[in-house]
Structures are given as C-alpha cells and as structure tokens.
Coordinates of C-alpha atoms in Angstrom, one line a residue:
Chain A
X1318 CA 72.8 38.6 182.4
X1319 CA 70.7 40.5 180.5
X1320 CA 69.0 38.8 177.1
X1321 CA 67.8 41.8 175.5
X1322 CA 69.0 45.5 175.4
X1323 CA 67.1 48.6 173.9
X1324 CA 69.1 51.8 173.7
X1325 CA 68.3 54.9 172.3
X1326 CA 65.3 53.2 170.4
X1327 CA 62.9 55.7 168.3
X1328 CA 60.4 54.4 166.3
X1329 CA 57.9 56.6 163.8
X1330 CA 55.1 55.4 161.9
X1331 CA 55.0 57.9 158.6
X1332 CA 55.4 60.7 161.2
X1333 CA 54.0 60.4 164.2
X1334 CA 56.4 59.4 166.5
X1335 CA 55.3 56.5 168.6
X1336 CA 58.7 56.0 170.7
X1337 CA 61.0 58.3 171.7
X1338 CA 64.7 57.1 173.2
X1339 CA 63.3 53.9 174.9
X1340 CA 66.4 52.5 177.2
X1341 CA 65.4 49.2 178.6
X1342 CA 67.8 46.2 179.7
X1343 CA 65.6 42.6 180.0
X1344 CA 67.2 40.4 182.3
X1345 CA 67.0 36.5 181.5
X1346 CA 64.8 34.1 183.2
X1347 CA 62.4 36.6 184.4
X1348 CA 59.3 38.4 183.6
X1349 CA 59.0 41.8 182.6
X1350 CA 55.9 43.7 182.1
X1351 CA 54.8 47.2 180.2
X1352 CA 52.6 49.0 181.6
X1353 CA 50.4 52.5 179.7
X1354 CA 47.5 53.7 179.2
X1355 CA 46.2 52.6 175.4
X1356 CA 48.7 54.1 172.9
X1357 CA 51.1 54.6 175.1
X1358 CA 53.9 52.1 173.0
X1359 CA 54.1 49.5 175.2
X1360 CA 52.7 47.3 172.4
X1361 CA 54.6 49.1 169.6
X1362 CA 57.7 48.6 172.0
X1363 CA 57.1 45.1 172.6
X1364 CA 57.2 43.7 168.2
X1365 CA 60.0 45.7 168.0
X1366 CA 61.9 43.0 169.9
X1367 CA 61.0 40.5 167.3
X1368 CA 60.7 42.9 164.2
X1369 CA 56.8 42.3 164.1
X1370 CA 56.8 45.8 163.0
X1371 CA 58.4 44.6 160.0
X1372 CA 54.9 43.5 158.7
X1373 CA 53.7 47.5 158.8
X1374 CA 54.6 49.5 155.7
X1375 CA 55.8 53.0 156.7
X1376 CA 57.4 52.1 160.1
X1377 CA 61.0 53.6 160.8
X1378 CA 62.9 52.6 163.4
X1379 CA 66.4 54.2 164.8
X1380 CA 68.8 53.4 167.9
X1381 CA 69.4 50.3 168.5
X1382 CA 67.8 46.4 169.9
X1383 CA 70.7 43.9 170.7
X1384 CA 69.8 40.4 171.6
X1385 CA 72.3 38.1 173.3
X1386 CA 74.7 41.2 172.5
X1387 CA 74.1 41.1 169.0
X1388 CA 71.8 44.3 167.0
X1389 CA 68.6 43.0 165.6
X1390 CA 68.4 45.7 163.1
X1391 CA 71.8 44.8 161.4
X1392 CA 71.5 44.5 158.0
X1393 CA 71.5 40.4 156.8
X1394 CA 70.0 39.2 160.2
X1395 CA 68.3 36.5 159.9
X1396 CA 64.6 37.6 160.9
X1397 CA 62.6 34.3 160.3
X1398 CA 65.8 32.8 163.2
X1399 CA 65.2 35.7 165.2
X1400 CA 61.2 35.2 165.5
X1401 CA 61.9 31.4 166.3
X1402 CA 64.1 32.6 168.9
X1403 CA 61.4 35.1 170.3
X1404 CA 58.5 33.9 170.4
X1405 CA 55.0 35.7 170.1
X1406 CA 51.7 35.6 171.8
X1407 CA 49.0 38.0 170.9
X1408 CA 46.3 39.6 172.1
X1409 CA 43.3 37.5 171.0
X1410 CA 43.8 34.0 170.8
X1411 CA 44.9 33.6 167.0
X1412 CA 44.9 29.7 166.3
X1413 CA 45.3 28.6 163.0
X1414 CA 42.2 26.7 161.4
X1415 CA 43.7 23.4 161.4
X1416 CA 44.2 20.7 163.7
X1417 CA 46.0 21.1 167.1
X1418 CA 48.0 19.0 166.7
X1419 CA 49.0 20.7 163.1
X1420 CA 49.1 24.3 165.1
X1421 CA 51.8 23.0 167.2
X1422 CA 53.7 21.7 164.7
X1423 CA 53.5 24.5 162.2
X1424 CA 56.5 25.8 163.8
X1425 CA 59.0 22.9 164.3
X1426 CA 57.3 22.1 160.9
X1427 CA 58.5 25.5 159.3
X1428 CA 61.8 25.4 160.5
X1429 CA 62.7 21.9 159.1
X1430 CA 61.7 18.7 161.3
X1431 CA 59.7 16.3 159.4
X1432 CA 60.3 13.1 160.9
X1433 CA 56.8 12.0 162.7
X1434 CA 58.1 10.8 165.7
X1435 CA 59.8 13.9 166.4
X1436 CA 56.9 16.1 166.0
X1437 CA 54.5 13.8 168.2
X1438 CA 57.3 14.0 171.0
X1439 CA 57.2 18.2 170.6
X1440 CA 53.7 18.7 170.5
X1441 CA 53.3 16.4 173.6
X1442 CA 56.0 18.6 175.1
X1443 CA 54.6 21.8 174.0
X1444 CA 51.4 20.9 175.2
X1445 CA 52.1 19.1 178.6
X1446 CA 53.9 22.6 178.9
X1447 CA 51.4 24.9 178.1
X1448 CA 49.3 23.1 180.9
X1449 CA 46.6 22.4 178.4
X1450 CA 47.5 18.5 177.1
X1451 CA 45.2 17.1 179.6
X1452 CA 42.4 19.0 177.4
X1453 CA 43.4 18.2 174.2
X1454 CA 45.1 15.1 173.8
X1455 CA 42.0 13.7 172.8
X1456 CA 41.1 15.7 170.2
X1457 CA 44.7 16.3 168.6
X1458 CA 43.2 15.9 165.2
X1459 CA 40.2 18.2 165.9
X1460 CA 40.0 21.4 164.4
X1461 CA 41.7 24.1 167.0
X1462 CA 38.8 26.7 166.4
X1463 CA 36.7 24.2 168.3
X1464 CA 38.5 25.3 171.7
X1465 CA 37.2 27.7 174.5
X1466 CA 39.0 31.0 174.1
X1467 CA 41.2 30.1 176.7
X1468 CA 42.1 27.2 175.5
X1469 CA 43.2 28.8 172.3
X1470 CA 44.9 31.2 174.3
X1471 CA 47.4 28.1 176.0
X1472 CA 47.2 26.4 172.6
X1473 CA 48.8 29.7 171.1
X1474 CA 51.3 29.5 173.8
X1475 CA 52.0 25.9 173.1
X1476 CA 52.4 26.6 169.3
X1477 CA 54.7 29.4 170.1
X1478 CA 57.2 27.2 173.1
X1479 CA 57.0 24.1 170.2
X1480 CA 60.1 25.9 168.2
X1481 CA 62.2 26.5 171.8
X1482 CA 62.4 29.8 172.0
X1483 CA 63.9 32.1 174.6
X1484 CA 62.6 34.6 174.8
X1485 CA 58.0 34.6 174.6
X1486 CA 56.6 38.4 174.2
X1487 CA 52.8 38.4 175.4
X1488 CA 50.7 41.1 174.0
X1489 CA 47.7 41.1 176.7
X1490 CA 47.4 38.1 176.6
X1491 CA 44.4 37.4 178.9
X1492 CA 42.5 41.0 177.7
X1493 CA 40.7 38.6 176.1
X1494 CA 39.7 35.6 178.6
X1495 CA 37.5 35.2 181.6
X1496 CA 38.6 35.4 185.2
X1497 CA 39.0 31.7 185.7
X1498 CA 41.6 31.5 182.5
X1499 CA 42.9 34.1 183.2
X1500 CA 44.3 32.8 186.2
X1501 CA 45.6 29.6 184.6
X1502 CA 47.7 32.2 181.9
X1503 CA 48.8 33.6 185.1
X1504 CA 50.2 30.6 186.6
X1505 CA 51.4 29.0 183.2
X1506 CA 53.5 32.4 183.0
X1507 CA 55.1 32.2 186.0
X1508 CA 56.0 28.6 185.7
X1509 CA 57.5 29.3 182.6
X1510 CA 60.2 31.9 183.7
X1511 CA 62.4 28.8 184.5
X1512 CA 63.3 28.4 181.5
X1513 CA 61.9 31.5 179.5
X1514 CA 62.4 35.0 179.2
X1515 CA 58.9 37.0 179.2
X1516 CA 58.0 40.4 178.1
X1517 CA 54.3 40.7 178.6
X1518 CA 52.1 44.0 178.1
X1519 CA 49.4 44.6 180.5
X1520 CA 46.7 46.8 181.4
X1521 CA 45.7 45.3 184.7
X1522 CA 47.5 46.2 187.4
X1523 CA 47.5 43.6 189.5
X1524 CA 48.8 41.1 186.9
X1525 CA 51.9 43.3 186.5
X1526 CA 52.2 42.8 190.7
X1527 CA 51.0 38.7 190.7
X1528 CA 53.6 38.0 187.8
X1529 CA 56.4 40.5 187.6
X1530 CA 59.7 41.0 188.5
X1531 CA 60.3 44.4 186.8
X1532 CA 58.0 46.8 185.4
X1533 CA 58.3 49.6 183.0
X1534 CA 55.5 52.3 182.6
X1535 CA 55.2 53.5 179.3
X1536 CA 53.9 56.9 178.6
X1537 CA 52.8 58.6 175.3
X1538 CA 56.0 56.8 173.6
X1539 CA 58.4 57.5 176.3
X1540 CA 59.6 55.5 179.1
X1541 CA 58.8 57.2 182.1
X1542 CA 60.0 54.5 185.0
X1543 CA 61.6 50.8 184.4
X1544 CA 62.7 48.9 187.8
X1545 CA 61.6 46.5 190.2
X1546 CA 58.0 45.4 190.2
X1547 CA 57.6 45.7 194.0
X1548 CA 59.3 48.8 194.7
X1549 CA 58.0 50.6 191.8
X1550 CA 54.6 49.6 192.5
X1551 CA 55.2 50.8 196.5
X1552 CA 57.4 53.6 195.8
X1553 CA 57.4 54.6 192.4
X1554 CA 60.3 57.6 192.0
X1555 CA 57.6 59.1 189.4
X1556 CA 55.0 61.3 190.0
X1557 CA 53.6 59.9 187.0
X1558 CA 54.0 56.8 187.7
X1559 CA 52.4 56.7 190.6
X1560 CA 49.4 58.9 189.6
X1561 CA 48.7 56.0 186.9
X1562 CA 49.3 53.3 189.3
X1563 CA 46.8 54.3 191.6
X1564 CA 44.3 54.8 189.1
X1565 CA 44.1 59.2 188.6
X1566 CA 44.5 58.5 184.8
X1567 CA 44.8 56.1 182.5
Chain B
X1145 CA -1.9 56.4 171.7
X1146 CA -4.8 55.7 170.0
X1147 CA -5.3 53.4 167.0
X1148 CA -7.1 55.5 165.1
X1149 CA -8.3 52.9 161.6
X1150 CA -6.5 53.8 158.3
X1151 CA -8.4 56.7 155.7
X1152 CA -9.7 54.5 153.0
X1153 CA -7.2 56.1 150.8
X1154 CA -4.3 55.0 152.2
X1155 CA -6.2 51.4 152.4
X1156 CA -6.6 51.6 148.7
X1157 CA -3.1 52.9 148.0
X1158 CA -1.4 49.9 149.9
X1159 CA -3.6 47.4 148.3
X1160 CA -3.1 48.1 145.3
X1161 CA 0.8 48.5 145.3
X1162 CA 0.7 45.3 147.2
X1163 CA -0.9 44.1 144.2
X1164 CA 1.5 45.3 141.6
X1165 CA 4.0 43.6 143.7
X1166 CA 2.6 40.1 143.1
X1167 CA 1.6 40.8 139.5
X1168 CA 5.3 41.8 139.1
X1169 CA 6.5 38.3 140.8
X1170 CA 3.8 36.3 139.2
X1171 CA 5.5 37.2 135.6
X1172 CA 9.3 36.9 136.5
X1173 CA 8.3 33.5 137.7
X1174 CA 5.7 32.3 134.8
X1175 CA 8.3 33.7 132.4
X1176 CA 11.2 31.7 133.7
X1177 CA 8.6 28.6 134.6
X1178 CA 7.4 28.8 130.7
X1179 CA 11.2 29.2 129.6
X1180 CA 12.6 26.3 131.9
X1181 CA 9.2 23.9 131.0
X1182 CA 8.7 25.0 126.8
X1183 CA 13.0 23.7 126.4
X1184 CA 12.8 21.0 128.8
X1185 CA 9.3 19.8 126.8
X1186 CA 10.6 20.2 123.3
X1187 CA 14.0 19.1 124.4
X1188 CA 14.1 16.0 126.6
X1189 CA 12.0 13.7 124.3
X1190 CA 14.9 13.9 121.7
X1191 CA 18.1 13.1 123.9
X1192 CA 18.5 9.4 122.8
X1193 CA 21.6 7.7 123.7
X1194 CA 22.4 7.2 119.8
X1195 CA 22.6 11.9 119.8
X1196 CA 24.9 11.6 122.9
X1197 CA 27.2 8.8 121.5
X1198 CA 27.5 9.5 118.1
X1199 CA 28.6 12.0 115.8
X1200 CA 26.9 13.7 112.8
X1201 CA 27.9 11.4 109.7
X1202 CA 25.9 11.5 106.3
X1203 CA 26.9 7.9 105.6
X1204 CA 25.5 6.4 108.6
X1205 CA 22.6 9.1 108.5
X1206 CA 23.2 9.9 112.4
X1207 CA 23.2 12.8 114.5
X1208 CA 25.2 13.0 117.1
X1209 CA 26.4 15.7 119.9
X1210 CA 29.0 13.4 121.0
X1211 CA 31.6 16.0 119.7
X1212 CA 30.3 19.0 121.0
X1213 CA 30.2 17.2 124.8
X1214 CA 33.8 16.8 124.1
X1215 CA 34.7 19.8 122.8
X1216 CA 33.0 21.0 125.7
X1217 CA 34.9 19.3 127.9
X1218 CA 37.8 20.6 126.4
X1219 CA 37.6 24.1 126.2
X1220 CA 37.0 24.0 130.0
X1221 CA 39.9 22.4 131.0
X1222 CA 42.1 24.1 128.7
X1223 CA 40.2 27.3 130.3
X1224 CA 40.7 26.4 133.6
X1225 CA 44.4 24.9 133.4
X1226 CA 45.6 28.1 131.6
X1227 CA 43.4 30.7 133.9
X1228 CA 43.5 29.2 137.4
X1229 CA 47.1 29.8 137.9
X1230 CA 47.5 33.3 136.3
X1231 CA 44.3 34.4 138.1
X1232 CA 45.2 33.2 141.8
X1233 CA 48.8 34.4 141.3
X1234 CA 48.1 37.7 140.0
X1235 CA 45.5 37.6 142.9
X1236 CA 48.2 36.6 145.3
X1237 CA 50.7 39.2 144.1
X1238 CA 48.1 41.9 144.4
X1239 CA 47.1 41.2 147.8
X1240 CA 50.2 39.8 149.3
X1241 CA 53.1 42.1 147.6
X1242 CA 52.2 44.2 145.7
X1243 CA 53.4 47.4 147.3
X1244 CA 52.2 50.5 145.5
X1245 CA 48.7 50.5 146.2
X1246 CA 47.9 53.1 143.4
X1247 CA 48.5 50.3 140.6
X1248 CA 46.8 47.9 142.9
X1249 CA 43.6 49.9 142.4
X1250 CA 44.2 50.8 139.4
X1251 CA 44.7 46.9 138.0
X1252 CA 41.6 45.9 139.8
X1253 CA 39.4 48.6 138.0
X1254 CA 40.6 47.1 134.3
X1255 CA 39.9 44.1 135.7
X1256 CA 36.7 45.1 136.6
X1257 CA 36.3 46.9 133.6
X1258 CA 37.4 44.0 131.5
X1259 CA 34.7 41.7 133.0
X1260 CA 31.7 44.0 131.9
X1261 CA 32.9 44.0 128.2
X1262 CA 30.3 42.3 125.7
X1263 CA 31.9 39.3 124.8
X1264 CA 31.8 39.4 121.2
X1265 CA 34.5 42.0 121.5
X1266 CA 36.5 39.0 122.9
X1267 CA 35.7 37.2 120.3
X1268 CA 36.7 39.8 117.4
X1269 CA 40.1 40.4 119.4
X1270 CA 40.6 36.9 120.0
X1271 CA 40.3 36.0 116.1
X1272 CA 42.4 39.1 115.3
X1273 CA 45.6 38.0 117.9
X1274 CA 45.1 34.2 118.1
X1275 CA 43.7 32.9 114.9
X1276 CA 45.4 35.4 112.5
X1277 CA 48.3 36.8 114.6
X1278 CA 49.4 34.2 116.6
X1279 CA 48.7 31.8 113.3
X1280 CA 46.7 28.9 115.4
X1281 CA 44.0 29.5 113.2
X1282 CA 40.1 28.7 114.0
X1283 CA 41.0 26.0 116.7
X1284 CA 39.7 24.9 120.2
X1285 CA 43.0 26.3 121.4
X1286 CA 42.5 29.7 120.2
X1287 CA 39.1 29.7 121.4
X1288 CA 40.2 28.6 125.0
X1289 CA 43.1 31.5 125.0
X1290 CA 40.0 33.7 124.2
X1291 CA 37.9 32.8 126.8
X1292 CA 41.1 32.9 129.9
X1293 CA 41.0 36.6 128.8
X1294 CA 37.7 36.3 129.3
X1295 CA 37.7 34.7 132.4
X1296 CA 41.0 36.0 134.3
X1297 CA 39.1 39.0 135.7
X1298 CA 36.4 37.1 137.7
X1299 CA 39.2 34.2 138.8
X1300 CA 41.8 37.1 139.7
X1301 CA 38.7 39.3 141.4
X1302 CA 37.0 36.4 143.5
X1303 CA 40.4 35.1 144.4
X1304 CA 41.6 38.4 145.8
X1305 CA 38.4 38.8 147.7
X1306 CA 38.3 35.8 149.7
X1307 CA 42.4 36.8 150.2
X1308 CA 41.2 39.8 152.2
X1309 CA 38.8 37.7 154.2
X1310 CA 41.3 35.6 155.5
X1311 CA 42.0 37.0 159.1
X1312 CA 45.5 39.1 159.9
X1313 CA 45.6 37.6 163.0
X1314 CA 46.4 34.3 161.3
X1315 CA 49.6 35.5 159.1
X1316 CA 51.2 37.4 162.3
X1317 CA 50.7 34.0 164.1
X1318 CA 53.0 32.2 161.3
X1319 CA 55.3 35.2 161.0
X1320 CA 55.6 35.5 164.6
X1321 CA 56.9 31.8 164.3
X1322 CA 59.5 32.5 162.2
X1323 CA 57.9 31.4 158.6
X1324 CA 58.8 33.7 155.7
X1325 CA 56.2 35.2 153.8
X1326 CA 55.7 32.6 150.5
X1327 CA 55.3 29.5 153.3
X1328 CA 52.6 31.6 155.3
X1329 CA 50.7 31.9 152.2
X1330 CA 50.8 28.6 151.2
X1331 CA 50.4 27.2 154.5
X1332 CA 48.1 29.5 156.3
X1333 CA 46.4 32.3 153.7
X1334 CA 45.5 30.0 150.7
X1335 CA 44.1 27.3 152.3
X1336 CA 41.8 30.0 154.3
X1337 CA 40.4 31.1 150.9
X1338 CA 40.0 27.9 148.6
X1339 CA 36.3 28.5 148.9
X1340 CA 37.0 31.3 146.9
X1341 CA 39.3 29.7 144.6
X1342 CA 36.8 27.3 143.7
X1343 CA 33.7 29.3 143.6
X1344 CA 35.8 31.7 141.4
X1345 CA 36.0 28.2 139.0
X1346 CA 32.6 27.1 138.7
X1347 CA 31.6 30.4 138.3
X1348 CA 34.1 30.1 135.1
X1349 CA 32.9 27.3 134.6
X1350 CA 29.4 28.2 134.0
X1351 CA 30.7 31.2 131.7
X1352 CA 32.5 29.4 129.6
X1353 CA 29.5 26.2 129.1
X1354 CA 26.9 29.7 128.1
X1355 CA 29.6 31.4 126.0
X1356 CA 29.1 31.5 122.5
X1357 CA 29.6 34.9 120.6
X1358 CA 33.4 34.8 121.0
X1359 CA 33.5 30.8 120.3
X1360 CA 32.0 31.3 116.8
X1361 CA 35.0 34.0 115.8
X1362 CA 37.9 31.5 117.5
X1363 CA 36.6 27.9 117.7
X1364 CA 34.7 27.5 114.7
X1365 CA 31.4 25.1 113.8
X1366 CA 33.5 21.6 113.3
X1367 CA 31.9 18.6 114.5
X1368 CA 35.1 15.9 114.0
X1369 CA 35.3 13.5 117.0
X1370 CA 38.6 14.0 118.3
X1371 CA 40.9 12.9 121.6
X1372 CA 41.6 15.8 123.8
X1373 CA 45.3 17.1 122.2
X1374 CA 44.3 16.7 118.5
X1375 CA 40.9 18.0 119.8
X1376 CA 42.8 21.4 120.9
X1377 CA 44.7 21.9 117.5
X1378 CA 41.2 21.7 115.4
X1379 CA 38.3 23.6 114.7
X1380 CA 35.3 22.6 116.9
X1381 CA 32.2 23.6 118.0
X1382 CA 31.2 23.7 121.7
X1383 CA 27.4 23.0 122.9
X1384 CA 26.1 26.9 122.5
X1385 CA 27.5 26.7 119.2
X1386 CA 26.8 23.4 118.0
X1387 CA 22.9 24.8 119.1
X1388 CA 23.0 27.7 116.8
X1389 CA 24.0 25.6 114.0
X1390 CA 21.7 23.0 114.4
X1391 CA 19.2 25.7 114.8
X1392 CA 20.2 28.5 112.2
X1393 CA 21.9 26.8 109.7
X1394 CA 20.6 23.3 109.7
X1395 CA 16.9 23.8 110.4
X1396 CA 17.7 20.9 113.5
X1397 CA 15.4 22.2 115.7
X1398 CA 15.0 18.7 117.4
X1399 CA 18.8 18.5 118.3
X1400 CA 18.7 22.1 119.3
X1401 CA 16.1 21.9 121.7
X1402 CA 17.9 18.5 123.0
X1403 CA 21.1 20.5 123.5
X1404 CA 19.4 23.5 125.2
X1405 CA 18.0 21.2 128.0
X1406 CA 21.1 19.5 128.5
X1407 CA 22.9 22.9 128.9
X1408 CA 19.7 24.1 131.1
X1409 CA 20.5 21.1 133.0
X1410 CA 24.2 21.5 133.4
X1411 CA 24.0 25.0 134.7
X1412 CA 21.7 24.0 137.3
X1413 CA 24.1 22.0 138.3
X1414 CA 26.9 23.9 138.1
X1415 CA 24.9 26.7 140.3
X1416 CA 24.1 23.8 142.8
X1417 CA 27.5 23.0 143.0
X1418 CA 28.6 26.7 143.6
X1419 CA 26.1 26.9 146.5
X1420 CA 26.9 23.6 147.9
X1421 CA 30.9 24.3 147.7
X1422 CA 30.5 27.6 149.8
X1423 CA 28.1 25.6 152.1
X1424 CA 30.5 23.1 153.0
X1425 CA 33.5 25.6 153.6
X1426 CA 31.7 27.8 155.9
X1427 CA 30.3 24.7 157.5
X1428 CA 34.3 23.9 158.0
X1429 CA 35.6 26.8 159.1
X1430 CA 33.3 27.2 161.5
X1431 CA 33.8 24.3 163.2

C-alpha cells in the first residue's frame, strides 16, 4: 500500500527549475531515503510532501502529490491537517525556547486538546517514544535550549510524533550531531517504522544502507534511480548512480 | 627583526595626540559631571514632601508639582496604550505579511524619516489637526495623540527589528506542526521578541518624560489637580513644561531646579531599566 505518490512533479523557484518530473511511490510503514549531492532536490523534494514550500514566496509547483490517494495541491485542502498528518524534522535541531514539556505539547496544544491530563499522558508518550524521557523527565519544566544538540534533535522528534502523525519527513537529521547520537537517531528511526512512515534525506551513505528500505538518488532536480536500498546500493541499474555511490562525485 | 627605538618625532607625535585624547575625555566628562552635580545641588534641597503633594494654590500660598507628576503619568499611559498596539501590529504586518517588499522599504524609510523630524514640527501639526481640527482643543489628550505620532516610528522600528532576530528555524518548526500563521506568531515569534517590545517602550518612555516643544503647542501650561479621565479632557502641563514655566514665566527657579533633578533622576532610571530589561532577556534566552 503505498501512502504517498509523486507523479509528474516539477517544481521552479522564480525560474530555475529545481525538479523536473519526479515519479516516486512511498510505501507505508517503511523508510525511504534521498540521496544527492547538495542541490540536488532531495530537500526541495522532501517539503513538497508537506507543502513546506508553501512558506517560500516565488515557488511554483506542477504535476501532482497524492497522499492516501488524495492530491495535496487541490485547491481548499486543508494544509495546517495535512502538516499534522506529516510530520517534520529538520536539519538542525529547532526547539522552541520554552519548556519541554511546552514543545511537546505545542502541537496537540495547536490542534485543540487542552485538558491537562491529556497533555501530560502525550508528552509522556511522545517522549518515552522518542527514547529521550529517561533524560528529561526531570526537567519537564526546564527550558528545552538547555539540551545537548542531540537531545534537541529527539526532543524535535518527540514534539513532531506528539500530534500522531503518519507520515515523519527528516531533513538530515543527524548532519548536525555527533557519532554517538547519531546512532541513537538511527535506532529511534528504525524503531519507529512500526508505526510510521519515514522519508529521510541523507548525505551519508551508510545511513541510507543501516536504515533504509528503498532509496532514491536524486540528481541536479531529476530522479535518476528509486528502488530497493540493498540492490541499488549492490547493483545500482545507473551508471550514475553508482559512480555517486562509490564516492567519484558528489 | 630588530627593534630599532622610535625617532623622537614620532615619540612626540604620539604623546601629544594621546594627550588631546584625554583632554577631549576630561571635558565630555567634567561637562556632564558639572551638569549632573550644578541641578542635582540647586535642585534636591527644594523637593519637600509639601512640592510633591500639593498643588500651586494662591489661597493656601503653596507650590506644588503634584499635578505635573500626574499629568505625567498620564500622558505616558495614554502614549503607550494608544502607540504600543499600532506600533507592534504595523511591525507585525510588515515583517510577517506584508508581501510587496518595495512598500515594506519604502514605509520603513518614512518611518525612519519621521523619527529624525524636530519635534516642534509635531507640535505645530499636532495643534493644527488635534486641537483645532479635531476640536479637542489644548488638552492632555491632544498632546498624547501628538506624541504616538511621535513615538510610532521608534515602537514600529525596534519592534520589527527584534521580529527579524527571531530565528526561522523556529516558525518552520510550528508550521511544520500544523499551526497557521497568526498562532505561530503569537505563540512562537512574539514572545521571541518582547525584549524588543519593551525596550521599544521605555525608550518611549523616556521620550515622552524629556518632550516638551510639542507639549507646549497641544497640552498647554494648566496646573488643575485632576483624576486620570477628566485629567485627559483638560489642559495640563507635564514636568518639562511645568519647568519652563516655573522658570520663564514665573521667575521659580527653586521649583525648577527641584523638577529638573527629579526628571534627571527618572531618566536614569528609566535608562537603568532599559539596560536591565535586555539583561535579563538575553540572560533567558540563553539558558
């Protein structure tokens, strides 16, 4: 069953043209990275799947997005429900300077739940599955900027799973982190995919293999391969492909 | 390399521009020490409690400032309640909506503009439109109209300045959870910049306790006691003003020099409060 399908998808800022007839089905339940060099789209291509690109004045956008079968880009959709249902994580850690405990609720908060006890059951929840409550759930009422990067980086990832998404799209998410959190992203990904569709951009390589079960390798705003992780990563079809996969550019 | 000793030349040269340095600072700060000491000498000895409770009254033979400290009073909040909220949402719109950024810049250099224009020019305007036009005549009211115009520039400018400092990262983190655009600001992008909000105030603040030239065209010289509402509606003169009376017309100098420390006093403290407000935000958000 696939959750998300891009056809024909052509996106322009002013006039450069920064994807050109991007064809991509997203299977649910599993993970799903992009792979490019830097400007290659994969970025670009990942907010249009939750109209991120919205926020950027001069961006046009043709073809089509469908999510659960239905077009994103249809006029009277209702954005603010689509970004609750697809989630975001960004690049650098992007907390908001309040408590945690207030950063995980800003969601549920947003979309309408006000009752207290409610609210201390989802953060708990969001928290316990970020993998970060042990950390934190002492100092729920501390100011979030006080965190180790990495532990913004879950907290972000707690804030986003507090509105129940299902769908999370992860824009390098560990670009940012050290080795050692990096590897706990990792493994918070991948036990996520049980419930969660993920889309997550990445430059390192061997986080696309650790994490993925399909890949698609972006190039200079076309989609030059999309298939399974392992197969593309042992025998890509692309010359391309494989010339950026083994490192000759990049 | 070899350190060969400076031609005596040289030696002189620095010397004596190192000189002219600390003759230059020596002045600035004997002027300003001479300034702050001659007021504060002449003036203290003359604030009694009877000049700060009472108000000027040939039958009882008193004079009192009580009046102006109220009027005072008054014409800042009246500023303030009027100016905050067309300042910050004018700032908001620019930074937040607005699309056309042409307009943008152009609004922000009038702005500008505006705040560099002598304020007597206020004052003339303000009499012309408020007083006359607007038929409120020479009342507190008029004279606080006067001074938002005064004032909106430097609330609008150091409002949309601490806007842009709040960091994009944190609206696409609250759009990306769904919110719509008037909840991220209110939830996420003003409380990032009330630093600014309130510098942007006690800097108004401080504007409108030194203003004086466009107070004598709209406020007028009354010294009535009055509660804040009836206060508003009438003629009355703020501390600046109520010193150049005193001083000009009445040959007071006594109460004037009381009421220029007491004004020396309160913008010291409304500097220190300025500096202590921005100390305490970036102290927070840098937790």
């Amino acid at each position: 069953m696939n959750i998300i399908t891009a056809k024909d998808l052509c996106l322009w800022y002013d006039t450069l043209q920064a994807l050109k007839n991007i064809d991509v089905e997203i299977p649910e339940k599993t993970i799903t990275a992009l792979i490019g060099p830097s400007g290659c789209g994969k970025s670009t291509f990942l907010k249009t799947l939750n109209r991120m690109n919205d926020l950027i004045p001069g961006v046009k956008i043709t073809g089509s997005v469908c999510y659960q079968g239905k077009e994103i880009y249809a006029p009277g959709v209702d954005v603010s429900e689509l970004r609750r249902q697809i989630g975001m994580v960004f690049q650098k850690p992007n907390p908001f300077p309040m408590s945690v405990y207030d950063n995980v609720a800003y969601g549920p908060r947003t979309h309408g739940i006000t009752s207290r006890v409610k609210l201390n059951e989802i953060v708990e929840r969001s928290l316990r599955n970020a993998v970060i409550w042990d950390e934190v759930k002492d100092r729920l009422r501390k100011n979030a900027l006080g965190l180790s990067g990495g532990q913004q980086q879950r907290l972000c990832i707690a804030r986003a799973l507090a509105v129940e998404p299902q769908v999370l799209l992860m824009d390098e998410p560990t670009s940012a982190l050290d080795p050692i959190s990096t590897s706990k992203i990792e493994e918070l990904v991948t036990s996520l995919k049980e419930k969660y569709t993920i889309v997550i951009v990445t430059h390192n390589m061997q986080q696309a293999v650790r994490i993925s079960d399909q890949t698609a390798f972006f190039l200079l705003g076309e989609l030059i391969e999309y298939g399974n992780t392992e197969q593309m990563f042992s025998k890509p079809k692309e010359k391309r492909t494989e010339g950026y996969i083994t490192g000759r550019f990049g | 390399m070899q350190h060969n000793p400076l031609p005596a030349r040289r030696k002189a040269y620095i010397g004596t521009m190192r000189m002219l340095m600390w003759i230059s600072v020596a002045i600035a700060g004997a002027l300003v020490l001479f300034l702050v000491g001659y007021v504060l000498v002449k003036g203290i000895p003359n604030i009694t409690w009877e000049l700060l409770s009472t108000k000027p009254s040939y039958l009882d033979g008193t004079i009192g400032i009580l009046p102006n400290i109220l009027n005072t009073v008054y014409i800042i909040l009246a500023t303030l309640v009027v100016v905050l909220p067309l300042g910050v949402g004018a700032a908001i719109y620019l930074t937040e909506y607005a699309g056309n950024q042409k307009i943008v810049g152009m609004i922000e250099y009038a702005a500008e503009t505006l705040s560099g224009i002598p304020s007597i020019i206020y004052g003339l305007v303000g009499m012309l439109f408020f007083c006359q036009f607007m038929n409120m005549q020479t009342s507190l009211l008029a004279g606080s109209l006067t001074l938002v115009i005064m004032n909106l520039p430097t609330i609008m400018r150091t409002t949309q300045e601490s806007l842009k400092t709040v960091p994009q990262s944190y609206r696409e983190g609250a759009f990306g959870l769904g919110a719509g655009k008037w909840r991220v600001i209110r939830t996420v992008v003003l409380p990032g910049c009330v630093d600014g909000i309130v510098t942007g105030c006690i800097l108004a603040i401080g504007r409108i306790l030194g203003e004086s030239a466009a107070l004598l065209f709209t406020a007028g010289f009354a010294h009535a006691l009055n509660g804040l509402f009836d206060g508003l509606t009438s003629a009355g003169a703020t501390l600046t003003v109520a010193l150049y009376v005193y001083a000009k017309e009445q040959g007071e100098f006594d109460v004037a020099f009381a009421i220029a420390a007491i004004l020396m006093v309160l913008t010291v403290l409304v500097n220190l409060c300025a500096a202590l407000v921005g100390k305490y935000f970036k102290r927070k958000n840098s937790v």
